[in-house]
């Protein structure tokens, strides 16, 4: 019985040692860092690779350094021109300082999400609806700069912000469609008026050139008749040029000559 008791004791000791060694050895991947606390006090950041800890004296919190994607839920926003829209976005960020992301904030994911929602509403509320639809790159940059400045104290780097959807109610969609149609009609009228203005200027220039030589008007007239004659169903009327009347001889009246004699 004494031998079996000793063997059992040794087995228990070996088992305890194995458990202690297993709890002391930690392996961190390349994208992970370990924030180590010794008796509750921060003592450093370790990793990646093999980490040895003192069991029950040191604790380690794993921090993932890879880029994370945060989907910001749809937010009801009233634009600067009093239009109600619903906007959703996505944020790309990563931890650059494991110490601050662990000590300075309890849950950096939840904190970044809430901050992104409030920043999205405040920034978009300063812009008109047309700017939300046409200048998304500028708005994304503005939101990213504000978030990056505020999350820097948490050891968070906001890499990019993208506005995904800007949802508008049906009545506003119809109003925007009518506005776009009116804008297209206005542009068409302006283009038509500009064309008439340019055509009138060219006609005036052509008239001034033709007025310098009367023969040029006759040549232009004949070339126009040549074009019309190309159509088989055309009827051409030749008006009598007034210039030809000045070239014809004037006959004298015989009766007037006899009376004079």
C-alpha positions in Angstrom: 0.0 0.0 0.0 2.9 2.3 0.8 4.3 1.9 -2.7 1.0 2.6 -4.4 0.5 5.7 -2.3 3.9 7.0 -3.2 3.2 6.4 -6.9 -0.1 8.1 -6.7 1.5 11.1 -5.0 4.2 11.4 -7.6 1.5 11.1 -10.4 -0.5 13.9 -8.8 2.7 16.1 -8.5 3.6 15.5 -12.1 0.0 16.2 -13.2 0.1 19.5 -11.3 3.4 20.4 -12.8 2.1 19.7 -16.2 -0.9 21.9 -15.6 1.2 24.7 -14.3 3.6 24.5 -17.3 0.6 24.4 -19.7 -0.9 27.5 -18.1 2.5 29.3 -18.2 3.1 28.7 -21.9 1.2 30.9 -24.4 1.6 31.1 -28.1 0.7 34.3 -30.0 0.2 34.4 -33.7 1.9 37.0 -36.0 -1.1 39.4 -35.9 -1.6 39.1 -32.1 -0.1 40.9 -29.1 -0.4 40.0 -25.4 -1.0 42.8 -22.8 0.6 41.4 -19.6 -0.5 42.3 -16.1 1.5 41.2 -13.0 -0.6 41.3 -9.9 -2.9 43.6 -11.6 -0.3 46.1 -12.8 0.6 46.6 -16.5 4.1 45.2 -17.2 4.4 45.2 -20.9 3.2 44.0 -24.3 4.6 40.7 -25.6 4.4 38.7 -28.8 4.2 37.3 -31.3 5.6 33.7 -30.7 6.2 31.8 -27.4 5.3 33.6 -24.2 6.1 32.4 -20.7 3.9 33.6 -17.8 4.0 33.1 -14.1 0.8 31.2 -13.3 -1.7 33.0 -11.0 0.6 36.0 -10.8 0.6 37.2 -14.4 -2.4 37.5 -16.7 -2.5 38.2 -20.4 -5.1 39.7 -22.7 -4.9 39.0 -26.4 -5.3 41.9 -28.8 -5.9 41.3 -32.5 -4.0 43.8 -34.7 -5.8 43.0 -38.0 -8.1 45.5 -39.7 -11.7 45.2 -38.5 -14.8 46.0 -40.4 -17.6 47.8 -38.4 -21.0 48.0 -40.0 -22.7 51.2 -38.8 -26.5 50.7 -38.7 -28.8 53.1 -40.6 -29.1 56.5 -38.9 -32.0 58.9 -39.4 -30.4 62.2 -40.4 -32.0 65.6 -41.2 -29.9 67.4 -43.8 -29.1 71.1 -43.8 -31.9 71.7 -46.3 -34.5 69.9 -43.9 -34.7 66.6 -45.8 -35.1 63.5 -43.8 -32.8 60.6 -45.0 -31.6 57.3 -43.6 -27.8 56.8 -44.0 -25.7 53.7 -43.3 -22.0 53.3 -43.5 -19.0 50.9 -43.0 -15.8 51.7 -41.1 -12.4 50.0 -41.4 -10.1 50.4 -38.4 -7.3 48.5 -36.6 -5.5 48.6 -33.2 -2.1 50.2 -33.4 -1.5 50.4 -29.6 -2.5 47.3 -27.7 -1.8 48.9 -24.3 -4.1 51.9 -24.8 -6.8 49.8 -26.5 -6.9 47.6 -23.4 -6.4 50.1 -20.6 -8.0 53.3 -21.8 -11.3 51.9 -23.0 -13.4 49.0 -21.7 -14.6 47.7 -25.1 -13.1 49.6 -28.1 -15.4 47.9 -30.6 -18.6 49.2 -28.8 -17.0 52.5 -28.2 -16.0 53.0 -31.8 -19.4 51.9 -33.0 -21.2 54.4 -30.9 -18.8 57.2 -31.8 -19.2 56.4 -35.5 -23.0 56.7 -35.3 -23.0 60.0 -33.5 -20.3 61.4 -35.9 -22.2 60.2 -38.9 -25.3 62.1 -37.8 -23.5 65.3 -36.8 -21.4 65.5 -40.0 -24.2 64.7 -42.5 -26.6 67.1 -40.8 -24.3 70.0 -41.8 -24.7 69.2 -45.6 -27.5 69.5 -48.1 -29.0 66.4 -49.8 -27.3 67.2 -53.1 -23.9 67.1 -51.3 -24.7 63.7 -49.7 -25.5 62.3 -53.1 -22.8 63.9 -55.2 -19.8 64.5 -52.8 -19.5 61.2 -50.9 -15.8 61.1 -51.1 -15.5 64.5 -49.3 -18.0 63.4 -46.6 -16.2 60.1 -46.2 -12.9 61.9 -45.7 -14.5 64.4 -43.2 -16.0 61.5 -41.1 -12.7 59.6 -41.2 -10.7 62.5 -40.0 -13.0 63.2 -37.0 -13.2 59.5 -36.0 -9.4 59.1 -36.3 -8.7 62.1 -34.1 -11.1 61.0 -31.4 -10.1 57.3 -31.3 -6.3 58.1 -31.3 -6.5 58.2 -27.4 -7.7 54.5 -27.5 -4.9 53.3 -29.7 -7.3 52.9 -32.7 -6.5 53.9 -36.3 -9.5 54.6 -38.5 -8.3 53.7 -42.0 -11.4 54.4 -44.1 -15.0 55.3 -43.9 -17.5 54.5 -46.7 -21.2 55.7 -46.9 -23.1 52.7 -48.2 -26.7 53.9 -48.6 -28.6 57.1 -48.6 -32.3 56.2 -48.5 -35.0 58.8 -49.3 -38.7 58.5 -49.0 -40.9 58.2 -52.1 -42.3 61.7 -52.0 -38.8 63.2 -52.0 -37.7 60.9 -54.8 -40.6 62.2 -57.0 -39.7 65.8 -56.1 -36.1 65.1 -57.1 -37.2 63.6 -60.4 -39.3 66.6 -61.2 -36.4 68.9 -60.3 -34.1 66.9 -62.5 -36.6 67.0 -65.4 -37.0 70.8 -65.0 -33.2 71.2 -65.0 -32.9 69.2 -68.2 -35.6 71.4 -69.9 -33.8 74.5 -68.8 -30.5 73.3 -70.2 -32.2 72.4 -73.5 -33.7 75.9 -73.8 -30.4 77.5 -73.0 -28.6 75.4 -75.6 -31.3 76.2 -78.2 -31.0 79.9 -77.5 -27.3 79.8 -77.7 -27.6 78.0 -81.1 -29.9 80.6 -82.4 -27.6 83.4 -81.2 -24.6 81.8 -83.0 -26.6 81.2 -86.1 -27.7 84.8 -86.2 -24.1 86.0 -85.8 -22.9 83.8 -88.6 -25.8 85.0 -90.9 -24.9 88.6 -90.2 -21.3 87.9 -91.0 -22.3 86.2 -94.3 -24.6 89.0 -95.2 -21.8 91.6 -94.7 -19.5 89.5 -96.9 -22.1 89.2 -99.7 -23.0 92.8 -99.6 -19.5 93.9 -100.6 -20.0 92.5 -104.2 -23.5 92.2 -105.7 -22.2 89.4 -108.1 -21.6 87.3 -105.1 -25.3 87.3 -104.3 -26.1 86.1 -107.8 -23.5 83.3 -107.5 -24.9 82.2 -104.2 -28.4 82.3 -105.7 -27.3 80.0 -108.6 -25.6 77.6 -106.3 -28.7 77.3 -104.3 -30.7 76.5 -107.4 -28.2 73.9 -108.3 -28.8 72.1 -105.0 -32.6 72.3 -105.4 -32.4 70.9 -108.9 -30.9 67.7 -107.6 -34.4 66.8 -106.3 -36.6 65.3 -109.0 -39.9 66.5 -107.6 -38.8 70.1 -107.2 -40.2 73.0 -109.2 -37.8 75.9 -109.8 -39.0 79.4 -110.4 -36.5 81.9 -111.8 -37.2 85.4 -110.7 -36.1 88.2 -113.0 -33.0 89.9 -111.5 -33.4 93.6 -111.1 -29.9 94.2 -112.3 -30.7 92.9 -115.8 -33.2 95.8 -116.3 -30.4 98.3 -116.1 -28.5 96.6 -118.9 -31.4 96.4 -121.5 -31.5 99.3 -124.1 -34.4 101.8 -123.8 -36.6 102.2 -127.0 -37.8 105.6 -127.9 -41.5 106.3 -128.7 -42.1 107.0 -132.5 -45.0 109.2 -131.8 -43.0 111.5 -129.5 -40.3 111.8 -132.2 -42.9 112.8 -134.9 -44.4 115.4 -132.7 -41.0 116.8 -132.1 -40.4 117.0 -135.8 
